[in-house]
GROMACS .gro file of C-alpha atoms in nm:
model
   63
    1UNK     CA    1  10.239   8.126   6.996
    2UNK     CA    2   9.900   7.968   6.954
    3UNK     CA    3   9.715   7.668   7.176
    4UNK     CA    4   9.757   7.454   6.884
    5UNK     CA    5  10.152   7.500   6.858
    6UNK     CA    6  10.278   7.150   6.978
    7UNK     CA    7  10.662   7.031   7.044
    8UNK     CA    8  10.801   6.723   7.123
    9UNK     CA    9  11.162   6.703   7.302
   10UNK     CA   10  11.339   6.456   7.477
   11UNK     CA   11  11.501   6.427   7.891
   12UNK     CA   12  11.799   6.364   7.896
   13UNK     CA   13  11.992   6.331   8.252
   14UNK     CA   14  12.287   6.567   8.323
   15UNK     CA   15  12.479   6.246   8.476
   16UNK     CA   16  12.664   6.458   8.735
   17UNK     CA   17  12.466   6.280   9.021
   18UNK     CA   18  12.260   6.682   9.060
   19UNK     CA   19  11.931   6.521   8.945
   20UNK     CA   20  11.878   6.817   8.702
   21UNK     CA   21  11.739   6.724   8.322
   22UNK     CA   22  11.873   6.833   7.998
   23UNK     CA   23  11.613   6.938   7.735
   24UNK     CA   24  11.700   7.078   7.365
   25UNK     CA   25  11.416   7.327   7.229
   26UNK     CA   26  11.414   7.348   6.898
   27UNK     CA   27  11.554   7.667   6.747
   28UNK     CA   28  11.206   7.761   6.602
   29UNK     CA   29  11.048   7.754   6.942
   30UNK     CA   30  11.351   7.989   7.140
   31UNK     CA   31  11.303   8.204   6.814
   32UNK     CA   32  10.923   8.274   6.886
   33UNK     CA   33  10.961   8.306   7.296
   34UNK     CA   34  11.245   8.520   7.261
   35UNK     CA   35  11.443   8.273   7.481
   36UNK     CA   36  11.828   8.194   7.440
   37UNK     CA   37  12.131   7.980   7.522
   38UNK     CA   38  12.190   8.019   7.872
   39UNK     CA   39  11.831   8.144   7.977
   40UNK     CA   40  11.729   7.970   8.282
   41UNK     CA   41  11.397   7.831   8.298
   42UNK     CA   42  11.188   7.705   8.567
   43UNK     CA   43  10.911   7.409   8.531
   44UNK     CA   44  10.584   7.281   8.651
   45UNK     CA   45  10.372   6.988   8.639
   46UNK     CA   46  10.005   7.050   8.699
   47UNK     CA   47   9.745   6.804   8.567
   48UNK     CA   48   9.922   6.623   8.276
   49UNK     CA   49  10.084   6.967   8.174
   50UNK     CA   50  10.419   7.034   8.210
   51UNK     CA   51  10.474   7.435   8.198
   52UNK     CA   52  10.836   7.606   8.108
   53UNK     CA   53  10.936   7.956   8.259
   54UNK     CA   54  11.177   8.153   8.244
   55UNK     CA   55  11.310   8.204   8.562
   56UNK     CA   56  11.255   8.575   8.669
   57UNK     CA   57  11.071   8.698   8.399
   58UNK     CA   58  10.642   8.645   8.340
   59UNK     CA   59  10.693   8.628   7.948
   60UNK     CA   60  10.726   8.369   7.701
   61UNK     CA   61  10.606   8.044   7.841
   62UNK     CA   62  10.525   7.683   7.715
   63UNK     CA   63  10.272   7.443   7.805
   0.00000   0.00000   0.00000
């Protein structure tokens, strides 16, 4: 994926009272990081970015 790739995706609360947020990537996007349903993904916000992870793995990433 290049700097220039851009995608827009809506929070949405779990409403189970955990806190936790529900995001849907498109299809597209899991296609080209080689994520899939049920991958678990860690986040970070760091001056205005906000930076997906999977969660015990260094590749495929989003900023």
């Amino acid at each position: 994926m290049t700097k220039t790739d851009t995608w827009r995706v809506v929070c949405q609360e779990a409403e189970d009272g955990s806190g936790d947020a529900i995001v849907e990537l498109p299809s597209e996007l899991l296609e080209k990081l080689g994520w899939g349903l049920g991958d678990e993904l860690t986040i970070e916000k760091a001056g205005g970015e906000i930076t997906l992870k999977l969660k015990n793995r260094d590749s495929g990433s989003i900023s």
